[in-house]
Short mmCIF file of C-alpha atoms in Angstrom, two decimals:
data_model
loop_
_atom_site.label_atom_id
_atom_site.label_comp_id
_atom_site.label_asym_id
_atom_site.label_seq_id
_atom_site.Cartn_x
_atom_site.Cartn_y
_atom_site.Cartn_z
CA MET A 85 -113.75 10.93 -160.24
CA ILE A 86 -110.97 12.59 -158.25
CA GLU A 87 -109.42 15.93 -159.12
CA ILE A 88 -105.84 15.53 -160.31
CA VAL A 89 -102.74 17.47 -159.30
CA GLU A 90 -100.68 17.87 -162.46
CA ASN A 91 -97.33 19.33 -161.30
CA ALA A 92 -95.63 16.04 -160.50
CA ASP A 93 -92.18 16.89 -161.90
CA GLN A 94 -90.71 17.97 -158.56
CA GLU A 95 -89.53 16.67 -155.19
CA PRO A 96 -92.23 14.76 -153.30
CA PRO A 97 -94.46 17.22 -151.39
CA ASP A 98 -94.75 17.03 -147.64
CA ARG A 99 -98.55 17.04 -147.77
CA ALA A 100 -100.52 17.05 -151.01
CA GLY A 101 -104.21 17.78 -150.60
CA VAL A 102 -106.70 16.66 -153.21
CA ALA A 103 -110.29 17.72 -153.79
CA ALA A 104 -113.04 15.28 -154.61
CA GLU A 105 -116.02 15.52 -156.94
CA LYS A 106 -118.09 13.45 -154.53
CA ASP A 107 -121.35 13.74 -156.42
CA SER A 108 -119.91 11.78 -159.35
CA LEU A 109 -119.64 8.62 -157.24
CA SER A 110 -122.76 6.83 -156.10
CA LEU A 111 -122.43 5.53 -152.56
CA LEU A 112 -122.83 1.82 -151.87
CA THR A 113 -123.75 0.13 -148.62
CA ASP A 114 -120.94 -2.40 -148.98
CA MET A 115 -117.36 -2.08 -150.11
CA ARG A 116 -117.15 -1.17 -153.78
CA VAL A 117 -115.14 -3.71 -155.78
CA PHE A 118 -113.72 -2.99 -159.22
CA PRO A 119 -113.02 -5.96 -161.54
CA SER A 120 -109.50 -4.79 -162.36
CA MET A 121 -107.08 -1.92 -161.90
CA TRP A 122 -107.91 -0.81 -165.44
CA GLU A 123 -111.63 -0.46 -164.54
CA PHE A 124 -110.68 1.34 -161.33
CA ARG A 125 -108.58 3.83 -163.23
CA GLU A 126 -111.24 4.33 -165.92
CA HIS A 127 -113.85 5.10 -163.28
CA VAL A 128 -111.84 7.10 -160.73
CA TYR A 129 -108.94 8.51 -162.78
CA PRO A 130 -110.31 8.59 -166.36
CA HIS A 131 -107.97 11.30 -167.66
CA VAL A 132 -104.72 10.00 -166.19
CA SER A 133 -102.24 8.58 -168.70
CA ASP A 134 -100.14 5.47 -168.16
CA LYS A 135 -97.07 7.70 -167.98
CA GLN A 136 -98.58 9.71 -165.13
CA TRP A 137 -99.89 6.65 -163.28
CA ASN A 138 -96.48 4.96 -163.41
CA ASP A 139 -94.63 8.08 -162.22
CA TRP A 140 -93.98 7.87 -158.47
CA HIS A 141 -93.91 11.66 -158.21
CA TRP A 142 -97.41 11.79 -159.67
CA GLN A 143 -98.57 9.14 -157.21
CA LEU A 144 -97.22 11.16 -154.28
CA ALA A 145 -98.63 14.45 -155.55
CA ASN A 146 -102.09 12.89 -155.86
CA ARG A 147 -102.33 11.06 -152.56
CA ILE A 148 -105.83 10.93 -151.12
CA THR A 149 -105.73 12.81 -147.81
CA ASP A 150 -109.42 12.88 -146.94
CA ALA A 151 -111.27 9.93 -145.38
CA ASP A 152 -114.52 11.02 -147.03
CA VAL A 153 -112.94 10.74 -150.48
CA MET A 154 -111.65 7.30 -149.58
CA ALA A 155 -115.14 6.25 -148.55
CA ASP A 156 -116.60 7.62 -151.79
CA VAL A 157 -114.27 5.37 -153.77
CA LEU A 158 -114.45 2.25 -151.61
CA GLY A 159 -118.03 2.60 -150.40
CA PRO A 160 -119.25 3.95 -147.06
CA THR A 161 -118.61 2.52 -143.61
CA GLY A 162 -119.24 3.68 -140.07
CA ALA A 163 -116.34 6.10 -140.55
CA GLU A 164 -118.84 8.71 -141.74
CA ALA A 165 -120.10 9.06 -138.17
CA MET A 166 -117.67 11.93 -137.69
CA PRO A 167 -115.27 13.91 -139.88
CA LEU A 168 -112.30 11.66 -139.14
CA GLY A 169 -110.34 12.97 -142.10
CA LYS A 170 -110.33 16.41 -140.53
CA ARG A 171 -108.89 15.22 -137.20
CA LEU A 172 -106.55 12.35 -138.06
CA PRO A 173 -103.73 12.21 -140.61
CA VAL A 174 -104.90 10.29 -143.67
CA ALA A 175 -102.94 9.47 -146.81
CA VAL A 176 -103.00 6.76 -149.44
CA THR A 177 -101.52 6.62 -152.93
CA PRO A 178 -103.94 6.25 -155.85
CA TYR A 179 -102.25 2.93 -156.64
CA TYR A 180 -102.83 1.46 -153.16
CA LEU A 181 -106.39 2.78 -153.04
CA GLY A 182 -106.92 0.97 -156.34
CA THR A 183 -105.36 -2.19 -154.92
CA ALA A 184 -107.84 -2.12 -152.03
CA ALA A 185 -110.74 -1.44 -154.40
CA VAL A 186 -109.81 -4.21 -156.85
CA SER A 187 -109.13 -6.82 -154.18
CA GLY A 188 -112.27 -6.02 -152.22
CA SER A 189 -110.16 -6.62 -149.13
CA MET A 190 -111.58 -5.22 -145.93
CA GLY A 191 -108.17 -6.03 -144.46
CA LEU A 192 -106.46 -3.52 -146.74
CA ARG A 193 -109.20 -1.02 -146.07
CA ARG A 194 -108.68 -1.34 -142.30
CA CYS A 195 -104.99 -0.57 -142.82
CA ILE A 196 -105.64 2.81 -144.46
CA GLU A 197 -109.04 4.10 -143.31
CA PRO A 198 -109.37 5.91 -139.96
CA SER A 199 -111.89 4.58 -137.47
CA LEU A 200 -113.52 5.71 -134.26
CA GLY A 201 -111.38 3.20 -132.38
CA GLU A 202 -108.37 5.46 -132.81
CA PHE A 203 -109.89 7.93 -130.35
CA ALA A 204 -110.09 5.38 -127.52
CA THR A 205 -106.86 5.08 -125.52
CA GLY A 206 -106.68 1.82 -123.59
CA PRO A 207 -104.56 0.60 -120.65
CA GLY A 208 -100.84 0.45 -121.38
CA GLU A 209 -101.09 2.46 -124.60
CA CYS A 210 -98.77 5.39 -125.14
CA ALA A 211 -97.45 7.53 -127.97
CA ASP A 212 -93.93 6.10 -127.78
CA PRO A 213 -94.47 2.49 -126.69
CA LEU A 214 -90.96 1.34 -127.59
CA GLY A 215 -89.25 4.11 -125.64
CA GLU A 216 -87.44 5.36 -128.74
CA ASP A 217 -87.28 8.96 -127.55
CA GLY A 218 -85.51 7.84 -124.37
CA HIS A 219 -82.85 6.02 -126.42
CA SER A 220 -82.13 8.93 -128.75
CA PRO A 221 -78.68 10.45 -128.06
CA VAL A 222 -79.10 12.91 -130.95
CA PRO A 223 -82.18 13.80 -133.03
CA GLY A 224 -82.96 11.12 -135.59
CA ILE A 225 -80.91 8.36 -133.92
CA VAL A 226 -82.31 5.58 -131.73
CA HIS A 227 -79.50 3.56 -130.11
CA ARG A 228 -81.16 0.68 -128.29
CA TYR A 229 -78.89 -2.27 -129.17
CA PRO A 230 -75.11 -2.29 -128.62
CA ASP A 231 -73.94 -2.66 -132.24
CA ARG A 232 -76.71 -1.05 -134.30
CA VAL A 233 -78.72 2.12 -134.54
CA LEU A 234 -82.00 3.19 -136.04
CA PHE A 235 -81.64 6.31 -138.20
CA LEU A 236 -84.97 8.11 -138.74
CA VAL A 237 -84.22 9.99 -141.95
CA THR A 238 -87.71 11.35 -142.72
CA ASP A 239 -91.17 11.61 -141.16
CA PHE A 240 -92.91 11.30 -144.54
CA CYS A 241 -94.75 8.21 -145.82
CA SER A 242 -96.62 7.82 -149.07
CA THR A 243 -99.40 5.92 -147.26
CA TYR A 244 -100.28 6.19 -143.57
CA CYS A 245 -100.84 2.86 -141.83
CA ARG A 246 -103.46 3.22 -139.10
CA TYR A 247 -101.41 1.07 -136.67
CA CYS A 248 -98.08 2.84 -137.22
CA THR A 249 -95.68 2.65 -134.26
CA ARG A 250 -94.48 6.16 -135.06
CA SER A 251 -97.88 7.75 -135.57
CA ARG A 252 -96.69 10.39 -133.09
CA LEU A 253 -94.31 11.58 -135.81
CA VAL A 254 -95.55 10.49 -139.22
CA GLY A 255 -98.09 12.75 -140.89
CA ARG A 256 -98.17 15.31 -138.11
CA LYS A 257 -95.95 18.20 -139.14
CA SER A 258 -94.07 16.72 -142.04
CA ARG A 259 -91.18 18.76 -143.43
CA PRO A 260 -88.40 18.02 -145.89
CA PRO A 261 -85.37 16.35 -144.29
CA ARG A 262 -82.55 18.76 -143.54
CA ILE A 263 -78.96 17.91 -144.38
CA ASN A 264 -77.74 19.50 -141.13
CA ASP A 265 -79.95 17.14 -139.11
CA TRP A 266 -78.56 14.20 -141.04
CA LYS A 267 -74.97 15.38 -140.55
CA ARG A 268 -75.41 15.48 -136.79
CA ALA A 269 -76.78 11.94 -136.79
CA ILE A 270 -74.00 10.72 -139.10
CA ASP A 271 -71.41 12.35 -136.84
CA TYR A 272 -72.81 10.36 -133.91
CA ILE A 273 -72.45 7.12 -135.90
CA ARG A 274 -68.95 8.10 -136.98
CA GLU A 275 -67.94 8.79 -133.36
CA THR A 276 -69.43 5.52 -132.03
CA PRO A 277 -67.21 2.67 -133.27
CA ALA A 278 -69.43 -0.01 -131.71
CA VAL A 279 -72.05 0.68 -134.39
CA ARG A 280 -71.63 -1.77 -137.25
CA ASP A 281 -75.23 -1.87 -138.53
CA VAL A 282 -77.41 1.12 -139.48
CA LEU A 283 -81.12 0.81 -140.22
CA LEU A 284 -82.63 3.69 -142.21
CA SER A 285 -86.28 4.19 -141.39
CA GLY A 286 -88.75 6.96 -140.72
CA GLY A 287 -91.24 7.61 -142.29
CA ASP A 288 -90.16 5.85 -145.44
CA PRO A 289 -86.62 6.39 -146.74
CA LEU A 290 -87.59 5.43 -150.30
CA THR A 291 -89.78 8.53 -150.55
CA LEU A 292 -86.52 10.51 -150.66
CA SER A 293 -85.10 11.44 -154.04
CA ASP A 294 -82.38 9.26 -155.57
CA GLU A 295 -79.86 12.05 -155.02
CA ARG A 296 -80.58 12.51 -151.31
CA LEU A 297 -80.63 8.79 -150.64
CA ASP A 298 -77.36 8.37 -152.55
CA TRP A 299 -75.77 11.11 -150.45
CA LEU A 300 -76.90 9.44 -147.23
CA LEU A 301 -75.65 6.00 -148.23
CA THR A 302 -72.33 7.42 -149.45
CA GLU A 303 -71.76 9.16 -146.11
CA LEU A 304 -72.55 6.01 -144.15
CA ARG A 305 -70.37 3.88 -146.42
CA SER A 306 -67.44 6.22 -145.71
CA ILE A 307 -67.48 5.18 -142.03
CA PRO A 308 -65.07 2.23 -141.64
CA HIS A 309 -66.89 0.49 -138.78
CA VAL A 310 -70.31 0.54 -140.50
CA GLU A 311 -70.44 -2.94 -142.02
CA ILE A 312 -74.02 -3.10 -143.30
CA VAL A 313 -76.85 -0.68 -144.01
CA ARG A 314 -80.52 -1.65 -144.00
CA ILE A 315 -83.54 0.23 -145.33
CA GLY A 316 -87.01 -0.27 -143.87
CA THR A 317 -89.76 0.53 -146.38
CA LYS A 318 -93.35 -0.18 -147.41
CA VAL A 319 -92.84 1.34 -150.87
CA PRO A 320 -93.01 -1.94 -152.86
CA ALA A 321 -96.49 -2.55 -151.44
CA VAL A 322 -97.95 0.96 -151.62
CA LEU A 323 -95.84 2.75 -154.24
CA PRO A 324 -94.10 0.17 -156.46
CA GLN A 325 -93.64 2.85 -159.15
CA ARG A 326 -90.84 4.23 -156.97
CA VAL A 327 -88.63 1.22 -157.72
CA THR A 328 -86.96 2.25 -160.97
CA PRO A 329 -83.82 1.16 -162.85
CA LYS A 330 -82.18 4.42 -161.78
CA LEU A 331 -82.94 3.74 -158.12
CA THR A 332 -81.74 0.13 -158.17
CA ALA A 333 -78.54 1.10 -160.03
CA MET A 334 -77.82 3.68 -157.35
CA LEU A 335 -78.57 1.28 -154.49
CA GLY A 336 -76.32 -1.32 -156.07
CA LYS A 337 -73.31 0.92 -155.47
CA HIS A 338 -73.67 0.64 -151.70
CA HIS A 339 -73.49 -3.08 -150.90
CA PRO A 340 -73.81 -4.80 -148.51
CA LEU A 341 -77.29 -3.31 -148.43
CA PHE A 342 -80.38 -5.06 -147.07
CA MET A 343 -84.07 -4.17 -147.17
CA SER A 344 -86.87 -4.89 -144.73
CA LEU A 345 -90.17 -4.67 -146.61
CA HIS A 346 -93.44 -4.13 -144.77
CA PHE A 347 -96.37 -6.32 -145.89
CA ALA A 348 -99.70 -6.81 -144.14
CA HIS A 349 -101.87 -8.91 -146.46
CA PRO A 350 -101.48 -11.24 -149.46
CA ASP A 351 -103.61 -8.91 -151.61
CA GLU A 352 -100.66 -6.51 -151.57
CA LEU A 353 -98.69 -8.96 -153.71
CA THR A 354 -99.81 -7.56 -157.05
CA SER A 355 -97.97 -7.85 -160.37
CA GLU A 356 -96.60 -4.33 -159.82
CA THR A 357 -95.30 -5.20 -156.36
CA SER A 358 -93.82 -8.46 -157.64
CA ALA A 359 -91.97 -6.56 -160.37
CA ALA A 360 -90.61 -4.05 -157.84
CA CYS A 361 -89.34 -6.84 -155.58
CA ALA A 362 -87.72 -8.57 -158.57
CA MET A 363 -85.86 -5.39 -159.53
CA LEU A 364 -84.54 -4.98 -156.00
CA ALA A 365 -83.52 -8.64 -155.76
CA ASP A 366 -81.85 -8.49 -159.18
CA ALA A 367 -79.81 -5.54 -157.87
CA GLY A 368 -78.32 -7.94 -155.31
CA ILE A 369 -80.31 -6.64 -152.32
CA PRO A 370 -81.42 -9.35 -149.85
CA LEU A 371 -85.10 -8.77 -149.05
CA GLY A 372 -86.81 -9.66 -145.77
CA SER A 373 -90.38 -8.98 -144.72
CA GLN A 374 -91.89 -7.44 -141.61
CA THR A 375 -95.55 -8.04 -140.85
CA VAL A 376 -97.64 -6.74 -137.98
CA LEU A 377 -100.27 -9.13 -136.62
CA LEU A 378 -103.54 -7.22 -137.00
CA ARG A 379 -107.07 -8.11 -136.00
CA GLY A 380 -109.38 -8.23 -138.99
CA VAL A 381 -106.46 -8.02 -141.41
CA ASN A 382 -104.24 -11.08 -141.12
CA ASP A 383 -105.07 -12.77 -137.81
CA ASP A 384 -106.05 -16.11 -139.28
CA LEU A 385 -103.82 -18.95 -140.41
CA THR A 386 -105.09 -19.11 -143.99
CA THR A 387 -104.34 -15.43 -144.66
CA MET A 388 -100.97 -15.51 -142.92
CA LYS A 389 -99.82 -18.66 -144.70
CA LYS A 390 -100.88 -17.23 -148.07
CA LEU A 391 -98.92 -14.05 -147.33
CA MET A 392 -95.76 -15.84 -146.18
CA GLN A 393 -95.78 -18.26 -149.11
CA GLY A 394 -96.54 -15.43 -151.52
CA LEU A 395 -93.59 -13.43 -150.22
CA LEU A 396 -91.23 -16.31 -150.99
CA LYS A 397 -92.58 -16.40 -154.54
CA VAL A 398 -91.53 -12.76 -155.02
CA ARG A 399 -88.09 -13.46 -153.46
CA VAL A 400 -88.80 -11.92 -150.06
CA LYS A 401 -87.84 -13.97 -146.98
CA PRO A 402 -90.42 -13.70 -144.17
CA TYR A 403 -88.43 -12.29 -141.25
CA TYR A 404 -90.55 -10.80 -138.45
CA LEU A 405 -94.17 -11.19 -137.40
CA TYR A 406 -94.72 -8.41 -134.85
CA GLN A 407 -97.26 -8.28 -132.10
CA CYS A 408 -98.98 -4.93 -132.67
CA ASP A 409 -97.41 -2.15 -130.59
CA PRO A 410 -99.73 -0.50 -128.03
CA ILE A 411 -99.95 2.98 -129.54
CA PRO A 412 -102.97 5.08 -128.50
CA GLY A 413 -106.17 3.83 -130.12
CA SER A 414 -104.73 0.48 -131.22
CA ALA A 415 -106.95 -1.88 -129.21
CA HIS A 416 -109.16 -2.59 -132.22
CA PHE A 417 -106.06 -3.83 -134.09
CA ARG A 418 -104.33 -5.83 -131.38
CA THR A 419 -104.86 -9.56 -130.88
CA PRO A 420 -104.10 -11.72 -127.84
CA VAL A 421 -100.57 -13.11 -127.89
CA GLU A 422 -102.06 -16.60 -127.95
CA LYS A 423 -103.49 -15.82 -131.40
CA GLY A 424 -99.97 -15.22 -132.69
CA LEU A 425 -98.73 -18.46 -131.11
CA GLU A 426 -101.65 -20.31 -132.68
CA ILE A 427 -100.69 -18.98 -136.10
CA MET A 428 -97.05 -19.95 -135.53
CA ARG A 429 -98.13 -23.48 -134.62
CA GLY A 430 -100.08 -23.60 -137.87
CA LEU A 431 -97.05 -22.48 -139.90
CA ARG A 432 -94.23 -24.49 -138.31
CA GLY A 433 -94.02 -27.89 -139.99
CA HIS A 434 -97.03 -27.19 -142.21
CA THR A 435 -95.12 -25.09 -144.73
CA SER A 436 -91.52 -24.44 -145.80
CA GLY A 437 -89.22 -23.34 -143.01
CA TYR A 438 -88.27 -20.35 -145.17
CA ALA A 439 -91.93 -19.25 -144.95
CA VAL A 440 -91.94 -19.14 -141.14
CA PRO A 441 -91.04 -15.76 -139.60
CA TYR A 442 -89.90 -14.97 -136.06
CA TYR A 443 -92.88 -13.99 -133.93
CA VAL A 444 -91.73 -11.17 -131.63
CA ILE A 445 -92.92 -8.58 -129.19
CA ASP A 446 -90.95 -5.35 -129.27
CA ALA A 447 -90.90 -4.89 -125.51
CA PRO A 448 -92.51 -1.67 -124.24
CA GLY A 449 -90.10 0.89 -122.87
CA GLY A 450 -87.19 -0.08 -125.07
CA GLY A 451 -86.61 -3.70 -124.06
CA GLY A 452 -86.01 -4.77 -127.65
CA LYS A 453 -87.44 -7.66 -129.65
CA ILE A 454 -88.35 -10.73 -127.63
CA PRO A 455 -89.07 -13.90 -129.67
CA LEU A 456 -92.15 -15.97 -128.82
CA LEU A 457 -92.47 -19.66 -129.65
CA PRO A 458 -95.17 -22.27 -129.13
CA GLU A 459 -94.27 -24.81 -126.44
CA TYR A 460 -92.29 -27.55 -128.18
CA VAL A 461 -90.05 -28.54 -125.24
CA MET A 462 -92.27 -30.47 -122.85
CA GLY A 463 -89.65 -31.22 -120.20
CA ARG A 464 -87.12 -33.94 -119.34
CA GLU A 465 -87.35 -37.68 -118.84
CA GLN A 466 -84.13 -38.82 -117.12
CA ASP A 467 -81.39 -38.23 -119.72
CA SER A 468 -83.74 -37.21 -122.54
CA VAL A 469 -85.52 -34.04 -123.57
CA VAL A 470 -89.22 -34.56 -124.27
CA LEU A 471 -90.36 -32.78 -127.41
CA ARG A 472 -93.67 -32.24 -129.17
CA ASN A 473 -93.61 -31.90 -132.97
CA TYR A 474 -95.88 -29.92 -135.28
CA GLU A 475 -98.39 -32.80 -135.35
CA GLY A 476 -98.63 -32.93 -131.57
CA LYS A 477 -96.69 -36.21 -131.35
CA ILE A 478 -94.25 -36.71 -128.49
CA TYR A 479 -90.58 -37.65 -129.02
CA GLU A 480 -87.54 -38.06 -126.80
CA TYR A 481 -84.08 -36.81 -127.70
CA PRO A 482 -81.05 -38.24 -125.80
CA ASP A 483 -79.50 -35.20 -124.14
CA THR A 484 -76.44 -36.89 -122.58
CA VAL A 485 -73.27 -37.44 -124.56
CA ALA A 486 -71.63 -40.56 -123.07
CA THR A 487 -67.85 -40.68 -122.64
CA PRO A 488 -66.51 -43.15 -125.25
CA VAL A 489 -64.94 -46.31 -123.85
CA VAL A 490 -61.35 -46.62 -125.07
CA ALA A 491 -60.11 -50.18 -125.67
CA PRO A 492 -56.53 -51.30 -124.95
CA GLY A 493 -54.20 -50.00 -127.65
CA GLY A 494 -55.95 -46.63 -127.85
CA ARG A 495 -58.82 -47.68 -130.07
CA ARG A 496 -62.45 -47.04 -129.18
CA ALA A 497 -64.39 -50.06 -128.10
CA MET A 498 -67.11 -50.87 -130.62
#
């Protein structure tokens, strides 16, 4: 079992180390699968009460921050070849570790467990592939599009995704957000009337306390030209305990408020995550999803369709499917672009339009999101556009609007 940190009645810690009683877990050659979350908790966290488990502060205080401990719970892999946990930031909530263990999903495991591939930097990879630092007029603000800004309010996440675009920031030297830093960023927004849309990201904004998040939203809502505020978060998938009635009541004061939720695999859509999404939706918050296309996680049509359809069932509209950004050591995650187009061809027309996201590449160097589509326009045939539908059948659409013939007396000729 894992040693427990008991003092969970405080602000989320920046880094919370945990020790492991490794000898109490027998190592398996394959991934260890627990029949249910209850069995997982009984085996790994036998002395943790329901009250503790369902407290998001407790979940943060007891994050697993050692790859060896993760391997003890899930079963060993090639990750033991070197002490990865000592050289790379690692963090996962007990809840999400349990989700991976219960599902038996190697996809979820790949998302959270460090691998040797992260030490191999390939061509075109860089720490800031989207050129965010070059579009930052003040610390914490990325102003890449004319009418909207990205506001990085924290560098803390409850769970570290191995493919994170901001791995240069998240988990490195995490510190509590400072109000003075926020004020400088808010002043920039206030002094830039073209900004009508603010996206809060990080790190994960929902790891902030209710009070700090309320203060931020109140300040932004006081700026007349800020029309909407969005929050980017993976909390419903990795820390659904964070979504509480108190949080949703507070968020409900700041409409119009939108949320972009990060999901990678259908096994993340647990009953706890579904309940968290329902609470957010019931608070009047439109929910959209963001998914990164990842090799060995979701790069097949069956998995992707199950995820997109599952998101609709929990009231989350699939929004973006991202080509994985070329951060250092990401080659083992990235797929060819053609793989993404193949998946899009398998979604379009074969499932509800609401279940089909935009497939985009966030252009390196700060070029912004560029949508990618399979080839449906085949060309022209005289005055018609030649189209191919989802079944591969060819159709022609008349692309010339003829001038109506007007009969004597001003009436159209029939």
